[in-house]
């Protein structure tokens, strides 16, 4: 009889993942390397999920840029463009 190396199961893949929880790190958060999900026990969406997340991020950046131009606000400084030059 051999002793277990850890009290936790190792290399256990759940919810369609092909990597373990904690195999990916971004913005001070752990996640799954296979789909870059940072929600533990989430269902793996694979490459399609990665592409969808990147598309959503790109769309959000485009919407922010469009809003800055159309509304005349600089989100980074929270000042109207006319006041930005004085600071």
PDB file of N, CA and C in Angstrom:
ATOM      1  N   UNK A   1       0.847  -1.175   0.000  1.00  0.00           N
ATOM      2  CA  UNK A   1       0.000   0.000   0.000  1.00  0.00           C
ATOM      3  C   UNK A   1       0.893   1.239   0.000  1.00  0.00           C
ATOM      4  N   UNK A   2       0.636   2.149  -0.914  1.00  0.00           N
ATOM      5  CA  UNK A   2       1.448   3.361  -0.989  1.00  0.00           C
ATOM      6  C   UNK A   2       0.676   4.540  -0.412  1.00  0.00           C
ATOM      7  N   UNK A   3       1.408   5.471   0.096  1.00  0.00           N
ATOM      8  CA  UNK A   3       0.811   6.673   0.668  1.00  0.00           C
ATOM      9  C   UNK A   3       0.473   7.666  -0.439  1.00  0.00           C
ATOM     10  N   UNK A   4      -0.640   8.362  -0.316  1.00  0.00           N
ATOM     11  CA  UNK A   4      -0.965   9.381  -1.322  1.00  0.00           C
ATOM     12  C   UNK A   4       0.023  10.541  -1.239  1.00  0.00           C
ATOM     13  N   UNK A   5       0.327  11.129  -2.394  1.00  0.00           N
ATOM     14  CA  UNK A   5       1.262  12.255  -2.428  1.00  0.00           C
ATOM     15  C   UNK A   5       0.600  13.552  -1.986  1.00  0.00           C
ATOM     16  N   UNK A   6      -0.704  13.623  -2.109  1.00  0.00           N
ATOM     17  CA  UNK A   6      -1.430  14.841  -1.768  1.00  0.00           C
ATOM     18  C   UNK A   6      -2.826  14.466  -1.297  1.00  0.00           C
ATOM     19  N   UNK A   7      -3.416  15.324  -0.501  1.00  0.00           N
ATOM     20  CA  UNK A   7      -4.792  15.050  -0.092  1.00  0.00           C
ATOM     21  C   UNK A   7      -5.784  15.459  -1.179  1.00  0.00           C
ATOM     22  N   UNK A   8      -5.294  16.137  -2.225  1.00  0.00           N
ATOM     23  CA  UNK A   8      -6.126  16.554  -3.345  1.00  0.00           C
ATOM     24  C   UNK A   8      -5.876  15.643  -4.539  1.00  0.00           C
ATOM     25  N   UNK A   9      -6.932  15.394  -5.301  1.00  0.00           N
ATOM     26  CA  UNK A   9      -6.759  14.629  -6.529  1.00  0.00           C
ATOM     27  C   UNK A   9      -5.993  15.490  -7.529  1.00  0.00           C
ATOM     28  N   UNK A  10      -5.065  14.876  -8.231  1.00  0.00           N
ATOM     29  CA  UNK A  10      -4.260  15.616  -9.201  1.00  0.00           C
ATOM     30  C   UNK A  10      -4.616  15.186 -10.613  1.00  0.00           C
ATOM     31  N   UNK A  11      -4.462  16.106 -11.542  1.00  0.00           N
ATOM     32  CA  UNK A  11      -4.725  15.862 -12.957  1.00  0.00           C
ATOM     33  C   UNK A  11      -6.133  15.327 -13.200  1.00  0.00           C
ATOM     34  N   UNK A  12      -7.114  15.922 -12.555  1.00  0.00           N
ATOM     35  CA  UNK A  12      -8.512  15.562 -12.747  1.00  0.00           C
ATOM     36  C   UNK A  12      -9.131  16.601 -13.673  1.00  0.00           C
ATOM     37  N   UNK A  13      -9.650  16.137 -14.794  1.00  0.00           N
ATOM     38  CA  UNK A  13     -10.256  17.035 -15.775  1.00  0.00           C
ATOM     39  C   UNK A  13     -11.775  16.957 -15.653  1.00  0.00           C
ATOM     40  N   UNK A  14     -12.419  18.102 -15.479  1.00  0.00           N
ATOM     41  CA  UNK A  14     -13.874  18.134 -15.338  1.00  0.00           C
ATOM     42  C   UNK A  14     -14.482  19.061 -16.382  1.00  0.00           C
ATOM     43  N   UNK A  15     -15.749  18.887 -16.629  1.00  0.00           N
ATOM     44  CA  UNK A  15     -16.541  19.782 -17.495  1.00  0.00           C
ATOM     45  C   UNK A  15     -15.897  20.042 -18.852  1.00  0.00           C
ATOM     46  N   UNK A  16     -15.402  18.986 -19.469  1.00  0.00           N
ATOM     47  CA  UNK A  16     -14.852  19.041 -20.828  1.00  0.00           C
ATOM     48  C   UNK A  16     -13.485  19.734 -20.920  1.00  0.00           C
ATOM     49  N   UNK A  17     -12.873  20.106 -19.804  1.00  0.00           N
ATOM     50  CA  UNK A  17     -11.559  20.746 -19.839  1.00  0.00           C
ATOM     51  C   UNK A  17     -10.479  19.721 -20.182  1.00  0.00           C
ATOM     52  N   UNK A  18      -9.403  20.193 -20.798  1.00  0.00           N
ATOM     53  CA  UNK A  18      -8.257  19.322 -21.070  1.00  0.00           C
ATOM     54  C   UNK A  18      -7.031  19.795 -20.290  1.00  0.00           C
ATOM     55  N   UNK A  19      -7.239  20.712 -19.361  1.00  0.00           N
ATOM     56  CA  UNK A  19      -6.194  21.140 -18.434  1.00  0.00           C
ATOM     57  C   UNK A  19      -6.832  21.314 -17.062  1.00  0.00           C
ATOM     58  N   UNK A  20      -6.007  21.340 -16.052  1.00  0.00           N
ATOM     59  CA  UNK A  20      -6.516  21.439 -14.685  1.00  0.00           C
ATOM     60  C   UNK A  20      -6.693  22.899 -14.279  1.00  0.00           C
ATOM     61  N   UNK A  21      -7.516  23.099 -13.253  1.00  0.00           N
ATOM     62  CA  UNK A  21      -7.699  24.427 -12.675  1.00  0.00           C
ATOM     63  C   UNK A  21      -6.363  24.899 -12.120  1.00  0.00           C
ATOM     64  N   UNK A  22      -5.995  26.122 -12.414  1.00  0.00           N
ATOM     65  CA  UNK A  22      -4.741  26.683 -11.936  1.00  0.00           C
ATOM     66  C   UNK A  22      -3.608  26.540 -12.930  1.00  0.00           C
ATOM     67  N   UNK A  23      -3.915  26.048 -14.128  1.00  0.00           N
ATOM     68  CA  UNK A  23      -2.876  25.897 -15.146  1.00  0.00           C
ATOM     69  C   UNK A  23      -2.683  27.177 -15.956  1.00  0.00           C
ATOM     70  N   UNK A  24      -3.459  28.209 -15.670  1.00  0.00           N
ATOM     71  CA  UNK A  24      -3.355  29.487 -16.391  1.00  0.00           C
ATOM     72  C   UNK A  24      -3.484  30.626 -15.394  1.00  0.00           C
ATOM     73  N   UNK A  25      -2.733  31.707 -15.606  1.00  0.00           N
ATOM     74  CA  UNK A  25      -2.697  32.858 -14.693  1.00  0.00           C
ATOM     75  C   UNK A  25      -2.719  34.128 -15.513  1.00  0.00           C
ATOM     76  N   UNK A  26      -3.666  35.027 -15.224  1.00  0.00           N
ATOM     77  CA  UNK A  26      -3.725  36.318 -15.910  1.00  0.00           C
ATOM     78  C   UNK A  26      -4.404  37.318 -14.985  1.00  0.00           C
ATOM     79  N   UNK A  27      -3.864  38.513 -14.941  1.00  0.00           N
ATOM     80  CA  UNK A  27      -4.436  39.601 -14.138  1.00  0.00           C
ATOM     81  C   UNK A  27      -4.699  39.170 -12.695  1.00  0.00           C
ATOM     82  N   UNK A  28      -3.741  38.475 -12.123  1.00  0.00           N
ATOM     83  CA  UNK A  28      -3.803  38.032 -10.725  1.00  0.00           C
ATOM     84  C   UNK A  28      -4.964  37.082 -10.456  1.00  0.00           C
ATOM     85  N   UNK A  29      -5.341  36.291 -11.468  1.00  0.00           N
ATOM     86  CA  UNK A  29      -6.403  35.306 -11.298  1.00  0.00           C
ATOM     87  C   UNK A  29      -5.981  33.990 -11.934  1.00  0.00           C
ATOM     88  N   UNK A  30      -6.361  32.892 -11.289  1.00  0.00           N
ATOM     89  CA  UNK A  30      -6.099  31.564 -11.814  1.00  0.00           C
ATOM     90  C   UNK A  30      -7.214  31.159 -12.758  1.00  0.00           C
ATOM     91  N   UNK A  31      -6.899  30.216 -13.648  1.00  0.00           N
ATOM     92  CA  UNK A  31      -7.914  29.715 -14.562  1.00  0.00           C
ATOM     93  C   UNK A  31      -7.485  28.427 -15.224  1.00  0.00           C
ATOM     94  N   UNK A  32      -8.217  28.052 -16.260  1.00  0.00           N
ATOM     95  CA  UNK A  32      -7.921  26.860 -17.054  1.00  0.00           C
ATOM     96  C   UNK A  32      -7.146  27.281 -18.297  1.00  0.00           C
ATOM     97  N   UNK A  33      -6.042  26.619 -18.581  1.00  0.00           N
ATOM     98  CA  UNK A  33      -5.214  26.961 -19.736  1.00  0.00           C
ATOM     99  C   UNK A  33      -5.921  26.648 -21.058  1.00  0.00           C
ATOM    100  N   UNK A  34      -6.735  25.605 -21.078  1.00  0.00           N
ATOM    101  CA  UNK A  34      -7.337  25.145 -22.327  1.00  0.00           C
ATOM    102  C   UNK A  34      -8.314  26.156 -22.932  1.00  0.00           C
ATOM    103  N   UNK A  35      -9.043  26.882 -22.103  1.00  0.00           N
ATOM    104  CA  UNK A  35     -10.053  27.810 -22.625  1.00  0.00           C
ATOM    105  C   UNK A  35      -9.916  29.216 -22.038  1.00  0.00           C
ATOM    106  N   UNK A  36      -8.947  29.390 -21.143  1.00  0.00           N
ATOM    107  CA  UNK A  36      -8.671  30.674 -20.489  1.00  0.00           C
ATOM    108  C   UNK A  36      -9.850  31.173 -19.652  1.00  0.00           C
ATOM    109  N   UNK A  37     -10.653  30.237 -19.151  1.00  0.00           N
ATOM    110  CA  UNK A  37     -11.741  30.575 -18.233  1.00  0.00           C
ATOM    111  C   UNK A  37     -11.154  30.838 -16.861  1.00  0.00           C
ATOM    112  N   UNK A  38     -11.654  31.849 -16.180  1.00  0.00           N
ATOM    113  CA  UNK A  38     -11.189  32.142 -14.828  1.00  0.00           C
ATOM    114  C   UNK A  38     -12.269  31.857 -13.793  1.00  0.00           C
ATOM    115  N   UNK A  39     -13.300  31.142 -14.200  1.00  0.00           N
ATOM    116  CA  UNK A  39     -14.367  30.743 -13.289  1.00  0.00           C
ATOM    117  C   UNK A  39     -14.207  29.255 -13.025  1.00  0.00           C
ATOM    118  N   UNK A  40     -13.916  28.918 -11.776  1.00  0.00           N
ATOM    119  CA  UNK A  40     -13.683  27.522 -11.419  1.00  0.00           C
ATOM    120  C   UNK A  40     -14.952  26.703 -11.642  1.00  0.00           C
ATOM    121  N   UNK A  41     -14.786  25.493 -12.115  1.00  0.00           N
ATOM    122  CA  UNK A  41     -15.867  24.543 -12.403  1.00  0.00           C
ATOM    123  C   UNK A  41     -16.753  24.978 -13.563  1.00  0.00           C
ATOM    124  N   UNK A  42     -16.292  25.929 -14.374  1.00  0.00           N
ATOM    125  CA  UNK A  42     -17.056  26.332 -15.550  1.00  0.00           C
ATOM    126  C   UNK A  42     -16.906  25.264 -16.631  1.00  0.00           C
ATOM    127  N   UNK A  43     -17.769  25.293 -17.622  1.00  0.00           N
ATOM    128  CA  UNK A  43     -17.707  24.352 -18.731  1.00  0.00           C
ATOM    129  C   UNK A  43     -16.716  24.875 -19.761  1.00  0.00           C
ATOM    130  N   UNK A  44     -15.874  23.996 -20.273  1.00  0.00           N
ATOM    131  CA  UNK A  44     -14.844  24.392 -21.235  1.00  0.00           C
ATOM    132  C   UNK A  44     -15.460  24.656 -22.602  1.00  0.00           C
ATOM    133  N   UNK A  45     -15.167  25.808 -23.146  1.00  0.00           N
ATOM    134  CA  UNK A  45     -15.639  26.162 -24.480  1.00  0.00           C
ATOM    135  C   UNK A  45     -14.525  26.089 -25.514  1.00  0.00           C
ATOM    136  N   UNK A  46     -13.313  25.789 -25.092  1.00  0.00           N
ATOM    137  CA  UNK A  46     -12.189  25.596 -25.995  1.00  0.00           C
ATOM    138  C   UNK A  46     -11.836  26.830 -26.800  1.00  0.00           C
ATOM    139  N   UNK A  47     -11.367  26.590 -28.029  1.00  0.00           N
ATOM    140  CA  UNK A  47     -10.913  27.683 -28.894  1.00  0.00           C
ATOM    141  C   UNK A  47     -12.055  28.629 -29.256  1.00  0.00           C
ATOM    142  N   UNK A  48     -13.266  28.098 -29.395  1.00  0.00           N
ATOM    143  CA  UNK A  48     -14.414  28.949 -29.727  1.00  0.00           C
ATOM    144  C   UNK A  48     -14.681  29.954 -28.610  1.00  0.00           C
ATOM    145  N   UNK A  49     -14.519  29.534 -27.376  1.00  0.00           N
ATOM    146  CA  UNK A  49     -14.710  30.437 -26.243  1.00  0.00           C
ATOM    147  C   UNK A  49     -13.645  31.507 -26.179  1.00  0.00           C
ATOM    148  N   UNK A  50     -12.405  31.132 -26.496  1.00  0.00           N
ATOM    149  CA  UNK A  50     -11.311  32.107 -26.514  1.00  0.00           C
ATOM    150  C   UNK A  50     -11.578  33.161 -27.585  1.00  0.00           C
ATOM    151  N   UNK A  51     -11.984  32.708 -28.782  1.00  0.00           N
ATOM    152  CA  UNK A  51     -12.275  33.640 -29.873  1.00  0.00           C
ATOM    153  C   UNK A  51     -13.448  34.554 -29.526  1.00  0.00           C
ATOM    154  N   UNK A  52     -14.477  34.006 -28.897  1.00  0.00           N
ATOM    155  CA  UNK A  52     -15.637  34.818 -28.518  1.00  0.00           C
ATOM    156  C   UNK A  52     -15.256  35.864 -27.473  1.00  0.00           C
ATOM    157  N   UNK A  53     -14.426  35.488 -26.514  1.00  0.00           N
ATOM    158  CA  UNK A  53     -13.991  36.439 -25.482  1.00  0.00           C
ATOM    159  C   UNK A  53     -13.148  37.553 -26.092  1.00  0.00           C
ATOM    160  N   UNK A  54     -12.255  37.195 -27.032  1.00  0.00           N
ATOM    161  CA  UNK A  54     -11.432  38.213 -27.694  1.00  0.00           C
ATOM    162  C   UNK A  54     -12.298  39.143 -28.541  1.00  0.00           C
ATOM    163  N   UNK A  55     -13.299  38.588 -29.228  1.00  0.00           N
ATOM    164  CA  UNK A  55     -14.196  39.417 -30.038  1.00  0.00           C
ATOM    165  C   UNK A  55     -14.996  40.366 -29.152  1.00  0.00           C
ATOM    166  N   UNK A  56     -15.437  39.879 -28.002  1.00  0.00           N
ATOM    167  CA  UNK A  56     -16.184  40.738 -27.078  1.00  0.00           C
ATOM    168  C   UNK A  56     -15.307  41.861 -26.547  1.00  0.00           C
ATOM    169  N   UNK A  57     -14.047  41.559 -26.244  1.00  0.00           N
ATOM    170  CA  UNK A  57     -13.118  42.580 -25.764  1.00  0.00           C
ATOM    171  C   UNK A  57     -12.864  43.627 -26.840  1.00  0.00           C
ATOM    172  N   UNK A  58     -12.649  43.171 -28.081  1.00  0.00           N
ATOM    173  CA  UNK A  58     -12.433  44.105 -29.188  1.00  0.00           C
ATOM    174  C   UNK A  58     -13.656  44.995 -29.410  1.00  0.00           C
ATOM    175  N   UNK A  59     -14.847  44.407 -29.315  1.00  0.00           N
ATOM    176  CA  UNK A  59     -16.073  45.178 -29.486  1.00  0.00           C
ATOM    177  C   UNK A  59     -16.224  46.211 -28.379  1.00  0.00           C
ATOM    178  N   UNK A  60     -15.888  45.833 -27.154  1.00  0.00           N
ATOM    179  CA  UNK A  60     -15.981  46.768 -26.035  1.00  0.00           C
ATOM    180  C   UNK A  60     -15.009  47.929 -26.224  1.00  0.00           C
ATOM    181  N   UNK A  61     -13.786  47.643 -26.664  1.00  0.00           N
ATOM    182  CA  UNK A  61     -12.809  48.706 -26.902  1.00  0.00           C
ATOM    183  C   UNK A  61     -13.291  49.647 -27.999  1.00  0.00           C
ATOM    184  N   UNK A  62     -13.868  49.081 -29.063  1.00  0.00           N
ATOM    185  CA  UNK A  62     -14.383  49.910 -30.156  1.00  0.00           C
ATOM    186  C   UNK A  62     -15.545  50.777 -29.678  1.00  0.00           C
ATOM    187  N   UNK A  63     -16.417  50.220 -28.855  1.00  0.00           N
ATOM    188  CA  UNK A  63     -17.546  50.996 -28.326  1.00  0.00           C
ATOM    189  C   UNK A  63     -17.078  52.122 -27.417  1.00  0.00           C
ATOM    190  N   UNK A  64     -16.068  51.869 -26.601  1.00  0.00           N
ATOM    191  CA  UNK A  64     -15.526  52.913 -25.725  1.00  0.00           C
ATOM    192  C   UNK A  64     -14.914  54.031 -26.556  1.00  0.00           C
ATOM    193  N   UNK A  65     -14.140  53.660 -27.585  1.00  0.00           N
ATOM    194  CA  UNK A  65     -13.521  54.668 -28.446  1.00  0.00           C
ATOM    195  C   UNK A  65     -14.587  55.487 -29.169  1.00  0.00           C
ATOM    196  N   UNK A  66     -15.634  54.813 -29.667  1.00  0.00           N
ATOM    197  CA  UNK A  66     -16.715  55.517 -30.361  1.00  0.00           C
ATOM    198  C   UNK A  66     -17.438  56.457 -29.406  1.00  0.00           C
ATOM    199  N   UNK A  67     -17.668  56.009 -28.190  1.00  0.00           N
ATOM    200  CA  UNK A  67     -18.362  56.841 -27.207  1.00  0.00           C
ATOM    201  C   UNK A  67     -17.529  58.066 -26.842  1.00  0.00           C
ATOM    202  N   UNK A  68     -16.217  57.897 -26.721  1.00  0.00           N
ATOM    203  CA  UNK A  68     -15.343  59.037 -26.421  1.00  0.00           C
ATOM    204  C   UNK A  68     -15.436  60.088 -27.512  1.00  0.00           C
ATOM    205  N   UNK A  69     -15.449  59.642 -28.761  1.00  0.00           N
ATOM    206  CA  UNK A  69     -15.486  60.576 -29.884  1.00  0.00           C
ATOM    207  C   UNK A  69     -16.850  61.249 -29.988  1.00  0.00           C
ATOM    208  N   UNK A  70     -17.926  60.478 -29.894  1.00  0.00           N
ATOM    209  CA  UNK A  70     -19.256  61.052 -30.099  1.00  0.00           C
ATOM    210  C   UNK A  70     -19.729  61.902 -28.929  1.00  0.00           C
ATOM    211  N   UNK A  71     -19.339  61.550 -27.716  1.00  0.00           N
ATOM    212  CA  UNK A  71     -19.798  62.310 -26.558  1.00  0.00           C
ATOM    213  C   UNK A  71     -18.792  63.353 -26.099  1.00  0.00           C
ATOM    214  N   UNK A  72     -17.601  63.342 -26.666  1.00  0.00           N
ATOM    215  CA  UNK A  72     -16.610  64.350 -26.328  1.00  0.00           C
ATOM    216  C   UNK A  72     -15.986  64.178 -24.962  1.00  0.00           C
ATOM    217  N   UNK A  73     -15.953  62.976 -24.458  1.00  0.00           N
ATOM    218  CA  UNK A  73     -15.374  62.718 -23.140  1.00  0.00           C
ATOM    219  C   UNK A  73     -14.147  61.845 -23.277  1.00  0.00           C
ATOM    220  N   UNK A  74     -13.201  62.102 -22.433  1.00  0.00           N
ATOM    221  CA  UNK A  74     -11.998  61.277 -22.363  1.00  0.00           C
ATOM    222  C   UNK A  74     -12.148  60.393 -21.128  1.00  0.00           C
ATOM    223  N   UNK A  75     -12.377  59.120 -21.324  1.00  0.00           N
ATOM    224  CA  UNK A  75     -12.632  58.210 -20.211  1.00  0.00           C
ATOM    225  C   UNK A  75     -11.433  58.121 -19.280  1.00  0.00           C
ATOM    226  N   UNK A  76     -10.229  58.179 -19.827  1.00  0.00           N
ATOM    227  CA  UNK A  76      -9.031  58.061 -19.002  1.00  0.00           C
ATOM    228  C   UNK A  76      -8.898  59.171 -17.976  1.00  0.00           C
ATOM    229  N   UNK A  77      -9.295  60.379 -18.321  1.00  0.00           N
ATOM    230  CA  UNK A  77      -9.160  61.510 -17.408  1.00  0.00           C
ATOM    231  C   UNK A  77     -10.487  61.929 -16.796  1.00  0.00           C
ATOM    232  N   UNK A  78     -11.572  61.453 -17.329  1.00  0.00           N
ATOM    233  CA  UNK A  78     -12.917  61.829 -16.907  1.00  0.00           C
ATOM    234  C   UNK A  78     -13.088  63.352 -17.002  1.00  0.00           C
ATOM    235  N   UNK A  79     -12.583  63.920 -18.053  1.00  0.00           N
ATOM    236  CA  UNK A  79     -12.723  65.355 -18.294  1.00  0.00           C
ATOM    237  C   UNK A  79     -13.153  65.568 -19.738  1.00  0.00           C
ATOM    238  N   UNK A  80     -13.933  66.609 -20.009  1.00  0.00           N
ATOM    239  CA  UNK A  80     -14.259  66.919 -21.401  1.00  0.00           C
ATOM    240  C   UNK A  80     -12.972  67.251 -22.165  1.00  0.00           C
ATOM    241  N   UNK A  81     -12.978  67.022 -23.459  1.00  0.00           N
ATOM    242  CA  UNK A  81     -11.789  67.306 -24.262  1.00  0.00           C
ATOM    243  C   UNK A  81     -11.350  68.756 -24.105  1.00  0.00           C
ATOM    244  N   UNK A  82     -12.301  69.670 -23.960  1.00  0.00           N
ATOM    245  CA  UNK A  82     -11.945  71.083 -23.855  1.00  0.00           C
ATOM    246  C   UNK A  82     -11.148  71.375 -22.586  1.00  0.00           C
ATOM    247  N   UNK A  83     -11.385  70.640 -21.508  1.00  0.00           N
ATOM    248  CA  UNK A  83     -10.654  70.857 -20.259  1.00  0.00           C
ATOM    249  C   UNK A  83      -9.373  70.034 -20.177  1.00  0.00           C
ATOM    250  N   UNK A  84      -9.279  69.001 -20.988  1.00  0.00           N
ATOM    251  CA  UNK A  84      -8.136  68.096 -20.930  1.00  0.00           C
ATOM    252  C   UNK A  84      -6.812  68.832 -21.157  1.00  0.00           C
ATOM    253  N   UNK A  85      -6.819  69.829 -22.003  1.00  0.00           N
ATOM    254  CA  UNK A  85      -5.585  70.522 -22.356  1.00  0.00           C
ATOM    255  C   UNK A  85      -5.047  71.395 -21.224  1.00  0.00           C
ATOM    256  N   UNK A  86      -5.856  71.692 -20.234  1.00  0.00           N
ATOM    257  CA  UNK A  86      -5.421  72.519 -19.122  1.00  0.00           C
ATOM    258  C   UNK A  86      -4.795  71.714 -17.999  1.00  0.00           C
ATOM    259  N   UNK A  87      -4.854  70.411 -18.042  1.00  0.00           N
ATOM    260  CA  UNK A  87      -4.332  69.595 -16.948  1.00  0.00           C
ATOM    261  C   UNK A  87      -3.152  68.806 -17.374  1.00  0.00           C
TER     262      UNK A  87
END
